């Protein structure tokens, strides 16, 4: 949500083109809170250097289960 807030403030208006353009100019990081450690977008609006992260709700809390280097819990696979 903070990402959208920052983009709206940067765009100066709630216009989808202006907000998309603002997102493309963002360059955040390094941060452990962004998959891949950075927050940056290419000209098409896709995240640059973002690796896939899998988060599961376990006991009412969202926890990272993949990749292993970021995992704080083992993945739980429910049985049918």
JSON list of N, CA and C in Angstrom, two decimals:
[
{"chain": "A", "resi": 1, "resn": "UNK", "atom": "N", "xyz": [0.81, -1.19, 0.00]},
{"chain": "A", "resi": 1, "resn": "UNK", "atom": "CA", "xyz": [0.00, 0.00, 0.00]},
{"chain": "A", "resi": 1, "resn": "UNK", "atom": "C", "xyz": [0.86, 1.26, 0.00]},
{"chain": "A", "resi": 2, "resn": "UNK", "atom": "N", "xyz": [2.00, 1.22, 0.69]},
{"chain": "A", "resi": 2, "resn": "UNK", "atom": "CA", "xyz": [2.86, 2.40, 0.72]},
{"chain": "A", "resi": 2, "resn": "UNK", "atom": "C", "xyz": [3.38, 2.72, -0.67]},
{"chain": "A", "resi": 3, "resn": "UNK", "atom": "N", "xyz": [3.57, 1.71, -1.46]},
{"chain": "A", "resi": 3, "resn": "UNK", "atom": "CA", "xyz": [4.04, 1.91, -2.83]},
{"chain": "A", "resi": 3, "resn": "UNK", "atom": "C", "xyz": [3.03, 2.73, -3.63]},
{"chain": "A", "resi": 4, "resn": "UNK", "atom": "N", "xyz": [1.77, 2.39, -3.53]},
{"chain": "A", "resi": 4, "resn": "UNK", "atom": "CA", "xyz": [0.72, 3.13, -4.24]},
{"chain": "A", "resi": 4, "resn": "UNK", "atom": "C", "xyz": [0.60, 4.54, -3.68]},
{"chain": "A", "resi": 5, "resn": "UNK", "atom": "N", "xyz": [0.68, 4.68, -2.36]},
{"chain": "A", "resi": 5, "resn": "UNK", "atom": "CA", "xyz": [0.63, 6.00, -1.73]},
{"chain": "A", "resi": 5, "resn": "UNK", "atom": "C", "xyz": [1.74, 6.89, -2.27]},
{"chain": "A", "resi": 6, "resn": "UNK", "atom": "N", "xyz": [2.96, 6.34, -2.31]},
{"chain": "A", "resi": 6, "resn": "UNK", "atom": "CA", "xyz": [4.10, 7.11, -2.80]},
{"chain": "A", "resi": 6, "resn": "UNK", "atom": "C", "xyz": [3.92, 7.48, -4.27]},
{"chain": "A", "resi": 7, "resn": "UNK", "atom": "N", "xyz": [3.43, 6.54, -5.08]},
{"chain": "A", "resi": 7, "resn": "UNK", "atom": "CA", "xyz": [3.21, 6.81, -6.50]},
{"chain": "A", "resi": 7, "resn": "UNK", "atom": "C", "xyz": [2.14, 7.88, -6.70]},
{"chain": "A", "resi": 8, "resn": "UNK", "atom": "N", "xyz": [1.06, 7.83, -5.92]},
{"chain": "A", "resi": 8, "resn": "UNK", "atom": "CA", "xyz": [0.01, 8.85, -6.01]},
{"chain": "A", "resi": 8, "resn": "UNK", "atom": "C", "xyz": [0.56, 10.23, -5.66]},
{"chain": "A", "resi": 9, "resn": "UNK", "atom": "N", "xyz": [1.36, 10.29, -4.60]},
{"chain": "A", "resi": 9, "resn": "UNK", "atom": "CA", "xyz": [1.94, 11.57, -4.20]},
{"chain": "A", "resi": 9, "resn": "UNK", "atom": "C", "xyz": [2.89, 12.09, -5.27]},
{"chain": "A", "resi": 10, "resn": "UNK", "atom": "N", "xyz": [3.67, 11.19, -5.85]},
{"chain": "A", "resi": 10, "resn": "UNK", "atom": "CA", "xyz": [4.63, 11.58, -6.89]},
{"chain": "A", "resi": 10, "resn": "UNK", "atom": "C", "xyz": [3.89, 12.04, -8.15]},
{"chain": "A", "resi": 11, "resn": "UNK", "atom": "N", "xyz": [2.79, 11.36, -8.49]},
{"chain": "A", "resi": 11, "resn": "UNK", "atom": "CA", "xyz": [2.01, 11.71, -9.68]},
{"chain": "A", "resi": 11, "resn": "UNK", "atom": "C", "xyz": [1.25, 13.01, -9.48]},
{"chain": "A", "resi": 12, "resn": "UNK", "atom": "N", "xyz": [0.84, 13.28, -8.24]},
{"chain": "A", "resi": 12, "resn": "UNK", "atom": "CA", "xyz": [0.11, 14.50, -7.95]},
{"chain": "A", "resi": 12, "resn": "UNK", "atom": "C", "xyz": [-1.36, 14.45, -8.29]},
{"chain": "A", "resi": 13, "resn": "UNK", "atom": "N", "xyz": [-1.82, 13.30, -8.78]},
{"chain": "A", "resi": 13, "resn": "UNK", "atom": "CA", "xyz": [-3.24, 13.14, -9.10]},
{"chain": "A", "resi": 13, "resn": "UNK", "atom": "C", "xyz": [-3.55, 11.66, -9.21]},
{"chain": "A", "resi": 14, "resn": "UNK", "atom": "N", "xyz": [-4.82, 11.32, -9.08]},
{"chain": "A", "resi": 14, "resn": "UNK", "atom": "CA", "xyz": [-5.26, 9.93, -9.14]},
{"chain": "A", "resi": 14, "resn": "UNK", "atom": "C", "xyz": [-5.62, 9.56, -10.57]},
{"chain": "A", "resi": 15, "resn": "UNK", "atom": "N", "xyz": [-4.64, 9.66, -11.44]},
{"chain": "A", "resi": 15, "resn": "UNK", "atom": "CA", "xyz": [-4.79, 9.33, -12.85]},
{"chain": "A", "resi": 15, "resn": "UNK", "atom": "C", "xyz": [-3.94, 8.10, -13.14]},
{"chain": "A", "resi": 16, "resn": "UNK", "atom": "N", "xyz": [-4.54, 7.05, -13.73]},
{"chain": "A", "resi": 16, "resn": "UNK", "atom": "CA", "xyz": [-3.81, 5.79, -13.88]},
{"chain": "A", "resi": 16, "resn": "UNK", "atom": "C", "xyz": [-2.54, 5.92, -14.70]},
{"chain": "A", "resi": 17, "resn": "UNK", "atom": "N", "xyz": [-2.52, 6.76, -15.72]},
{"chain": "A", "resi": 17, "resn": "UNK", "atom": "CA", "xyz": [-1.31, 6.94, -16.53]},
{"chain": "A", "resi": 17, "resn": "UNK", "atom": "C", "xyz": [-0.23, 7.64, -15.72]},
{"chain": "A", "resi": 18, "resn": "UNK", "atom": "N", "xyz": [-0.61, 8.69, -15.00]},
{"chain": "A", "resi": 18, "resn": "UNK", "atom": "CA", "xyz": [0.35, 9.44, -14.18]},
{"chain": "A", "resi": 18, "resn": "UNK", "atom": "C", "xyz": [0.91, 8.57, -13.06]},
{"chain": "A", "resi": 19, "resn": "UNK", "atom": "N", "xyz": [0.06, 7.75, -12.44]},
{"chain": "A", "resi": 19, "resn": "UNK", "atom": "CA", "xyz": [0.52, 6.87, -11.36]},
{"chain": "A", "resi": 19, "resn": "UNK", "atom": "C", "xyz": [1.44, 5.79, -11.93]},
{"chain": "A", "resi": 20, "resn": "UNK", "atom": "N", "xyz": [1.10, 5.23, -13.08]},
{"chain": "A", "resi": 20, "resn": "UNK", "atom": "CA", "xyz": [1.97, 4.22, -13.72]},
{"chain": "A", "resi": 20, "resn": "UNK", "atom": "C", "xyz": [3.32, 4.83, -14.06]},
{"chain": "A", "resi": 21, "resn": "UNK", "atom": "N", "xyz": [3.32, 6.04, -14.59]},
{"chain": "A", "resi": 21, "resn": "UNK", "atom": "CA", "xyz": [4.59, 6.72, -14.90]},
{"chain": "A", "resi": 21, "resn": "UNK", "atom": "C", "xyz": [5.41, 6.95, -13.63]},
{"chain": "A", "resi": 22, "resn": "UNK", "atom": "N", "xyz": [4.74, 7.33, -12.55]},
{"chain": "A", "resi": 22, "resn": "UNK", "atom": "CA", "xyz": [5.44, 7.56, -11.28]},
{"chain": "A", "resi": 22, "resn": "UNK", "atom": "C", "xyz": [6.04, 6.26, -10.76]},
{"chain": "A", "resi": 23, "resn": "UNK", "atom": "N", "xyz": [5.31, 5.15, -10.88]},
{"chain": "A", "resi": 23, "resn": "UNK", "atom": "CA", "xyz": [5.84, 3.85, -10.46]},
{"chain": "A", "resi": 23, "resn": "UNK", "atom": "C", "xyz": [7.11, 3.49, -11.22]},
{"chain": "A", "resi": 24, "resn": "UNK", "atom": "N", "xyz": [7.12, 3.78, -12.51]},
{"chain": "A", "resi": 24, "resn": "UNK", "atom": "CA", "xyz": [8.28, 3.43, -13.35]},
{"chain": "A", "resi": 24, "resn": "UNK", "atom": "C", "xyz": [9.53, 4.22, -12.97]},
{"chain": "A", "resi": 25, "resn": "UNK", "atom": "N", "xyz": [9.37, 5.35, -12.30]},
{"chain": "A", "resi": 25, "resn": "UNK", "atom": "CA", "xyz": [10.54, 6.14, -11.91]},
{"chain": "A", "resi": 25, "resn": "UNK", "atom": "C", "xyz": [11.07, 5.78, -10.53]},
{"chain": "A", "resi": 26, "resn": "UNK", "atom": "N", "xyz": [10.34, 4.93, -9.81]},
{"chain": "A", "resi": 26, "resn": "UNK", "atom": "CA", "xyz": [10.76, 4.58, -8.45]},
{"chain": "A", "resi": 26, "resn": "UNK", "atom": "C", "xyz": [11.98, 3.67, -8.47]},
{"chain": "A", "resi": 27, "resn": "UNK", "atom": "N", "xyz": [12.85, 3.90, -7.51]},
{"chain": "A", "resi": 27, "resn": "UNK", "atom": "CA", "xyz": [14.06, 3.11, -7.37]},
{"chain": "A", "resi": 27, "resn": "UNK", "atom": "C", "xyz": [14.34, 2.97, -5.88]},
{"chain": "A", "resi": 28, "resn": "UNK", "atom": "N", "xyz": [13.81, 1.91, -5.28]},
{"chain": "A", "resi": 28, "resn": "UNK", "atom": "CA", "xyz": [13.95, 1.72, -3.84]},
{"chain": "A", "resi": 28, "resn": "UNK", "atom": "C", "xyz": [14.82, 0.54, -3.51]},
{"chain": "A", "resi": 29, "resn": "UNK", "atom": "N", "xyz": [15.48, 0.62, -2.40]},
{"chain": "A", "resi": 29, "resn": "UNK", "atom": "CA", "xyz": [16.29, -0.49, -1.92]},
{"chain": "A", "resi": 29, "resn": "UNK", "atom": "C", "xyz": [17.69, -0.01, -1.63]},
{"chain": "A", "resi": 30, "resn": "UNK", "atom": "N", "xyz": [18.55, -0.83, -1.15]},
{"chain": "A", "resi": 30, "resn": "UNK", "atom": "CA", "xyz": [18.26, -2.23, -0.84]},
{"chain": "A", "resi": 30, "resn": "UNK", "atom": "C", "xyz": [17.35, -2.34, 0.39]},
{"chain": "A", "resi": 31, "resn": "UNK", "atom": "N", "xyz": [16.52, -3.36, 0.36]},
{"chain": "A", "resi": 31, "resn": "UNK", "atom": "CA", "xyz": [15.60, -3.59, 1.47]},
{"chain": "A", "resi": 31, "resn": "UNK", "atom": "C", "xyz": [15.23, -5.06, 1.56]},
{"chain": "A", "resi": 32, "resn": "UNK", "atom": "N", "xyz": [15.18, -5.58, 2.76]},
{"chain": "A", "resi": 32, "resn": "UNK", "atom": "CA", "xyz": [14.77, -6.97, 2.94]},
{"chain": "A", "resi": 32, "resn": "UNK", "atom": "C", "xyz": [13.29, -7.15, 2.70]},
{"chain": "A", "resi": 33, "resn": "UNK", "atom": "N", "xyz": [12.55, -6.05, 2.61]},
{"chain": "A", "resi": 33, "resn": "UNK", "atom": "CA", "xyz": [11.10, -6.14, 2.43]},
{"chain": "A", "resi": 33, "resn": "UNK", "atom": "C", "xyz": [10.68, -6.27, 0.97]},
{"chain": "A", "resi": 34, "resn": "UNK", "atom": "N", "xyz": [11.60, -6.10, 0.03]},
{"chain": "A", "resi": 34, "resn": "UNK", "atom": "CA", "xyz": [11.28, -6.26, -1.38]},
{"chain": "A", "resi": 34, "resn": "UNK", "atom": "C", "xyz": [11.90, -7.55, -1.88]},
{"chain": "A", "resi": 35, "resn": "UNK", "atom": "N", "xyz": [11.12, -8.44, -2.50]},
{"chain": "A", "resi": 35, "resn": "UNK", "atom": "CA", "xyz": [11.73, -9.63, -3.10]},
{"chain": "A", "resi": 35, "resn": "UNK", "atom": "C", "xyz": [12.78, -9.19, -4.11]},
{"chain": "A", "resi": 36, "resn": "UNK", "atom": "N", "xyz": [13.99, -9.72, -3.99]},
{"chain": "A", "resi": 36, "resn": "UNK", "atom": "CA", "xyz": [15.08, -9.32, -4.86]},
{"chain": "A", "resi": 36, "resn": "UNK", "atom": "C", "xyz": [15.91, -8.20, -4.25]},
{"chain": "A", "resi": 37, "resn": "UNK", "atom": "N", "xyz": [15.41, -7.59, -3.17]},
{"chain": "A", "resi": 37, "resn": "UNK", "atom": "CA", "xyz": [16.17, -6.56, -2.47]},
{"chain": "A", "resi": 37, "resn": "UNK", "atom": "C", "xyz": [16.02, -5.15, -2.98]},
{"chain": "A", "resi": 38, "resn": "UNK", "atom": "N", "xyz": [15.43, -4.98, -4.17]},
{"chain": "A", "resi": 38, "resn": "UNK", "atom": "CA", "xyz": [15.23, -3.65, -4.72]},
{"chain": "A", "resi": 38, "resn": "UNK", "atom": "C", "xyz": [13.80, -3.49, -5.21]},
{"chain": "A", "resi": 39, "resn": "UNK", "atom": "N", "xyz": [13.41, -2.27, -5.39]},
{"chain": "A", "resi": 39, "resn": "UNK", "atom": "CA", "xyz": [12.09, -1.98, -5.95]},
{"chain": "A", "resi": 39, "resn": "UNK", "atom": "C", "xyz": [12.30, -1.03, -7.12]},
{"chain": "A", "resi": 40, "resn": "UNK", "atom": "N", "xyz": [12.26, -1.60, -8.32]},
{"chain": "A", "resi": 40, "resn": "UNK", "atom": "CA", "xyz": [12.49, -0.82, -9.53]},
{"chain": "A", "resi": 40, "resn": "UNK", "atom": "C", "xyz": [11.69, -1.47, -10.65]},
{"chain": "A", "resi": 41, "resn": "UNK", "atom": "N", "xyz": [11.19, -0.64, -11.56]},
{"chain": "A", "resi": 41, "resn": "UNK", "atom": "CA", "xyz": [10.35, -1.13, -12.65]},
{"chain": "A", "resi": 41, "resn": "UNK", "atom": "C", "xyz": [10.96, -0.77, -14.00]},
{"chain": "A", "resi": 42, "resn": "UNK", "atom": "N", "xyz": [10.72, -1.61, -15.02]},
{"chain": "A", "resi": 42, "resn": "UNK", "atom": "CA", "xyz": [11.18, -1.28, -16.36]},
{"chain": "A", "resi": 42, "resn": "UNK", "atom": "C", "xyz": [10.13, -0.41, -17.06]},
{"chain": "A", "resi": 43, "resn": "UNK", "atom": "N", "xyz": [10.39, -0.07, -18.31]},
{"chain": "A", "resi": 43, "resn": "UNK", "atom": "CA", "xyz": [9.49, 0.83, -19.05]},
{"chain": "A", "resi": 43, "resn": "UNK", "atom": "C", "xyz": [8.10, 0.25, -19.28]},
{"chain": "A", "resi": 44, "resn": "UNK", "atom": "N", "xyz": [7.97, -1.08, -19.18]},
{"chain": "A", "resi": 44, "resn": "UNK", "atom": "CA", "xyz": [6.66, -1.71, -19.34]},
{"chain": "A", "resi": 44, "resn": "UNK", "atom": "C", "xyz": [5.95, -1.90, -18.00]},
{"chain": "A", "resi": 45, "resn": "UNK", "atom": "N", "xyz": [6.59, -1.47, -16.91]},
{"chain": "A", "resi": 45, "resn": "UNK", "atom": "CA", "xyz": [5.97, -1.57, -15.59]},
{"chain": "A", "resi": 45, "resn": "UNK", "atom": "C", "xyz": [6.24, -2.87, -14.86]},
{"chain": "A", "resi": 46, "resn": "UNK", "atom": "N", "xyz": [7.14, -3.70, -15.39]},
{"chain": "A", "resi": 46, "resn": "UNK", "atom": "CA", "xyz": [7.47, -4.97, -14.74]},
{"chain": "A", "resi": 46, "resn": "UNK", "atom": "C", "xyz": [8.60, -4.76, -13.75]},
{"chain": "A", "resi": 47, "resn": "UNK", "atom": "N", "xyz": [8.55, -5.50, -12.63]},
{"chain": "A", "resi": 47, "resn": "UNK", "atom": "CA", "xyz": [9.60, -5.39, -11.62]},
{"chain": "A", "resi": 47, "resn": "UNK", "atom": "C", "xyz": [10.92, -5.89, -12.18]},
{"chain": "A", "resi": 48, "resn": "UNK", "atom": "N", "xyz": [11.98, -5.16, -11.89]},
{"chain": "A", "resi": 48, "resn": "UNK", "atom": "CA", "xyz": [13.33, -5.54, -12.30]},
{"chain": "A", "resi": 48, "resn": "UNK", "atom": "C", "xyz": [13.97, -6.33, -11.16]},
{"chain": "A", "resi": 49, "resn": "UNK", "atom": "N", "xyz": [14.58, -7.45, -11.49]},
{"chain": "A", "resi": 49, "resn": "UNK", "atom": "CA", "xyz": [15.32, -8.30, -10.54]},
{"chain": "A", "resi": 49, "resn": "UNK", "atom": "C", "xyz": [14.49, -8.80, -9.37]},
{"chain": "A", "resi": 50, "resn": "UNK", "atom": "N", "xyz": [13.20, -8.94, -9.56]},
{"chain": "A", "resi": 50, "resn": "UNK", "atom": "CA", "xyz": [12.36, -9.48, -8.48]},
{"chain": "A", "resi": 50, "resn": "UNK", "atom": "C", "xyz": [12.31, -10.99, -8.60]},
{"chain": "A", "resi": 51, "resn": "UNK", "atom": "N", "xyz": [12.65, -11.66, -7.52]},
{"chain": "A", "resi": 51, "resn": "UNK", "atom": "CA", "xyz": [12.53, -13.11, -7.55]},
{"chain": "A", "resi": 51, "resn": "UNK", "atom": "C", "xyz": [11.19, -13.51, -6.94]},
{"chain": "A", "resi": 52, "resn": "UNK", "atom": "N", "xyz": [10.76, -14.67, -7.32]},
{"chain": "A", "resi": 52, "resn": "UNK", "atom": "CA", "xyz": [9.48, -15.15, -6.82]},
{"chain": "A", "resi": 52, "resn": "UNK", "atom": "C", "xyz": [9.58, -15.46, -5.33]},
{"chain": "A", "resi": 53, "resn": "UNK", "atom": "N", "xyz": [8.58, -15.05, -4.60]},
{"chain": "A", "resi": 53, "resn": "UNK", "atom": "CA", "xyz": [8.50, -15.33, -3.17]},
{"chain": "A", "resi": 53, "resn": "UNK", "atom": "C", "xyz": [7.14, -15.95, -2.89]},
{"chain": "A", "resi": 54, "resn": "UNK", "atom": "N", "xyz": [7.14, -17.01, -2.10]},
{"chain": "A", "resi": 54, "resn": "UNK", "atom": "CA", "xyz": [5.88, -17.66, -1.73]},
{"chain": "A", "resi": 54, "resn": "UNK", "atom": "C", "xyz": [5.63, -17.42, -0.25]},
{"chain": "A", "resi": 55, "resn": "UNK", "atom": "N", "xyz": [4.45, -16.88, 0.05]},
{"chain": "A", "resi": 55, "resn": "UNK", "atom": "CA", "xyz": [4.05, -16.60, 1.43]},
{"chain": "A", "resi": 55, "resn": "UNK", "atom": "C", "xyz": [2.79, -17.39, 1.72]},
{"chain": "A", "resi": 56, "resn": "UNK", "atom": "N", "xyz": [2.76, -18.04, 2.86]},
{"chain": "A", "resi": 56, "resn": "UNK", "atom": "CA", "xyz": [1.58, -18.78, 3.30]},
{"chain": "A", "resi": 56, "resn": "UNK", "atom": "C", "xyz": [1.08, -18.22, 4.62]},
{"chain": "A", "resi": 57, "resn": "UNK", "atom": "N", "xyz": [-0.22, -18.31, 4.83]},
{"chain": "A", "resi": 57, "resn": "UNK", "atom": "CA", "xyz": [-0.79, -18.00, 6.14]},
{"chain": "A", "resi": 57, "resn": "UNK", "atom": "C", "xyz": [-0.64, -19.25, 6.98]},
{"chain": "A", "resi": 58, "resn": "UNK", "atom": "N", "xyz": [0.08, -19.13, 8.08]},
{"chain": "A", "resi": 58, "resn": "UNK", "atom": "CA", "xyz": [0.25, -20.25, 9.01]},
{"chain": "A", "resi": 58, "resn": "UNK", "atom": "C", "xyz": [-0.09, -19.76, 10.41]},
{"chain": "A", "resi": 59, "resn": "UNK", "atom": "N", "xyz": [-1.08, -20.38, 11.03]},
{"chain": "A", "resi": 59, "resn": "UNK", "atom": "CA", "xyz": [-1.54, -20.00, 12.37]},
{"chain": "A", "resi": 59, "resn": "UNK", "atom": "C", "xyz": [-1.91, -18.51, 12.42]},
{"chain": "A", "resi": 60, "resn": "UNK", "atom": "N", "xyz": [-2.53, -18.04, 11.34]},
{"chain": "A", "resi": 60, "resn": "UNK", "atom": "CA", "xyz": [-3.01, -16.66, 11.30]},
{"chain": "A", "resi": 60, "resn": "UNK", "atom": "C", "xyz": [-1.97, -15.61, 10.99]},
{"chain": "A", "resi": 61, "resn": "UNK", "atom": "N", "xyz": [-0.76, -16.03, 10.61]},
{"chain": "A", "resi": 61, "resn": "UNK", "atom": "CA", "xyz": [0.32, -15.08, 10.33]},
{"chain": "A", "resi": 61, "resn": "UNK", "atom": "C", "xyz": [0.90, -15.38, 8.95]},
{"chain": "A", "resi": 62, "resn": "UNK", "atom": "N", "xyz": [1.13, -14.34, 8.11]},
{"chain": "A", "resi": 62, "resn": "UNK", "atom": "CA", "xyz": [1.77, -14.58, 6.82]},
{"chain": "A", "resi": 62, "resn": "UNK", "atom": "C", "xyz": [3.27, -14.83, 7.02]},
{"chain": "A", "resi": 63, "resn": "UNK", "atom": "N", "xyz": [3.77, -15.95, 6.48]},
{"chain": "A", "resi": 63, "resn": "UNK", "atom": "CA", "xyz": [5.19, -16.29, 6.61]},
{"chain": "A", "resi": 63, "resn": "UNK", "atom": "C", "xyz": [5.76, -16.66, 5.25]},
{"chain": "A", "resi": 64, "resn": "UNK", "atom": "N", "xyz": [7.00, -16.27, 5.01]},
{"chain": "A", "resi": 64, "resn": "UNK", "atom": "CA", "xyz": [7.68, -16.62, 3.77]},
{"chain": "A", "resi": 64, "resn": "UNK", "atom": "C", "xyz": [8.16, -18.06, 3.87]},
{"chain": "A", "resi": 65, "resn": "UNK", "atom": "N", "xyz": [7.84, -18.86, 2.83]},
{"chain": "A", "resi": 65, "resn": "UNK", "atom": "CA", "xyz": [8.25, -20.26, 2.80]},
{"chain": "A", "resi": 65, "resn": "UNK", "atom": "C", "xyz": [9.17, -20.58, 1.62]},
{"chain": "A", "resi": 66, "resn": "UNK", "atom": "N", "xyz": [9.34, -19.63, 0.71]},
{"chain": "A", "resi": 66, "resn": "UNK", "atom": "CA", "xyz": [10.22, -19.82, -0.45]},
{"chain": "A", "resi": 66, "resn": "UNK", "atom": "C", "xyz": [10.62, -18.46, -0.99]},
{"chain": "A", "resi": 67, "resn": "UNK", "atom": "N", "xyz": [11.86, -18.30, -1.40]},
{"chain": "A", "resi": 67, "resn": "UNK", "atom": "CA", "xyz": [12.97, -19.24, -1.48]},
{"chain": "A", "resi": 67, "resn": "UNK", "atom": "C", "xyz": [13.56, -19.54, -0.10]},
{"chain": "A", "resi": 68, "resn": "UNK", "atom": "N", "xyz": [14.34, -20.61, -0.04]},
{"chain": "A", "resi": 68, "resn": "UNK", "atom": "CA", "xyz": [14.88, -21.07, 1.24]},
{"chain": "A", "resi": 68, "resn": "UNK", "atom": "C", "xyz": [15.69, -19.99, 1.95]},
{"chain": "A", "resi": 69, "resn": "UNK", "atom": "N", "xyz": [16.41, -19.16, 1.19]},
{"chain": "A", "resi": 69, "resn": "UNK", "atom": "CA", "xyz": [17.26, -18.15, 1.84]},
{"chain": "A", "resi": 69, "resn": "UNK", "atom": "C", "xyz": [16.43, -17.07, 2.56]},
{"chain": "A", "resi": 70, "resn": "UNK", "atom": "N", "xyz": [15.16, -16.94, 2.20]},
{"chain": "A", "resi": 70, "resn": "UNK", "atom": "CA", "xyz": [14.28, -15.97, 2.85]},
{"chain": "A", "resi": 70, "resn": "UNK", "atom": "C", "xyz": [13.24, -16.63, 3.75]},
{"chain": "A", "resi": 71, "resn": "UNK", "atom": "N", "xyz": [13.15, -17.96, 3.67]},
{"chain": "A", "resi": 71, "resn": "UNK", "atom": "CA", "xyz": [12.09, -18.68, 4.38]},
{"chain": "A", "resi": 71, "resn": "UNK", "atom": "C", "xyz": [12.24, -18.55, 5.89]},
{"chain": "A", "resi": 72, "resn": "UNK", "atom": "N", "xyz": [11.11, -18.33, 6.55]},
{"chain": "A", "resi": 72, "resn": "UNK", "atom": "CA", "xyz": [11.09, -18.29, 8.01]},
{"chain": "A", "resi": 72, "resn": "UNK", "atom": "C", "xyz": [10.28, -19.47, 8.56]},
{"chain": "A", "resi": 73, "resn": "UNK", "atom": "N", "xyz": [9.75, -20.29, 7.66]},
{"chain": "A", "resi": 73, "resn": "UNK", "atom": "CA", "xyz": [8.99, -21.47, 8.05]},
{"chain": "A", "resi": 73, "resn": "UNK", "atom": "C", "xyz": [9.02, -22.48, 6.91]},
{"chain": "A", "resi": 74, "resn": "UNK", "atom": "N", "xyz": [8.75, -23.73, 7.26]},
{"chain": "A", "resi": 74, "resn": "UNK", "atom": "CA", "xyz": [8.61, -24.78, 6.25]},
{"chain": "A", "resi": 74, "resn": "UNK", "atom": "C", "xyz": [7.23, -24.64, 5.60]},
{"chain": "A", "resi": 75, "resn": "UNK", "atom": "N", "xyz": [7.13, -24.90, 4.29]},
{"chain": "A", "resi": 75, "resn": "UNK", "atom": "CA", "xyz": [5.81, -24.83, 3.67]},
{"chain": "A", "resi": 75, "resn": "UNK", "atom": "C", "xyz": [4.90, -25.94, 4.20]},
{"chain": "A", "resi": 76, "resn": "UNK", "atom": "N", "xyz": [3.63, -25.63, 4.27]},
{"chain": "A", "resi": 76, "resn": "UNK", "atom": "CA", "xyz": [2.62, -26.59, 4.71]},
{"chain": "A", "resi": 76, "resn": "UNK", "atom": "C", "xyz": [1.73, -26.89, 3.52]},
{"chain": "A", "resi": 77, "resn": "UNK", "atom": "N", "xyz": [1.62, -28.16, 3.17]},
{"chain": "A", "resi": 77, "resn": "UNK", "atom": "CA", "xyz": [0.78, -28.56, 2.04]},
{"chain": "A", "resi": 77, "resn": "UNK", "atom": "C", "xyz": [-0.39, -29.36, 2.57]},
{"chain": "A", "resi": 78, "resn": "UNK", "atom": "N", "xyz": [-1.58, -28.79, 2.59]},
{"chain": "A", "resi": 78, "resn": "UNK", "atom": "CA", "xyz": [-2.74, -29.50, 3.12]},
{"chain": "A", "resi": 78, "resn": "UNK", "atom": "C", "xyz": [-3.04, -30.76, 2.32]},
{"chain": "A", "resi": 79, "resn": "UNK", "atom": "N", "xyz": [-3.53, -31.77, 3.02]},
{"chain": "A", "resi": 79, "resn": "UNK", "atom": "CA", "xyz": [-3.90, -33.03, 2.36]},
{"chain": "A", "resi": 79, "resn": "UNK", "atom": "C", "xyz": [-5.40, -33.03, 2.16]},
{"chain": "A", "resi": 80, "resn": "UNK", "atom": "N", "xyz": [-5.82, -33.60, 1.06]},
{"chain": "A", "resi": 80, "resn": "UNK", "atom": "CA", "xyz": [-7.26, -33.68, 0.76]},
{"chain": "A", "resi": 80, "resn": "UNK", "atom": "C", "xyz": [-7.87, -34.89, 1.38]}
]
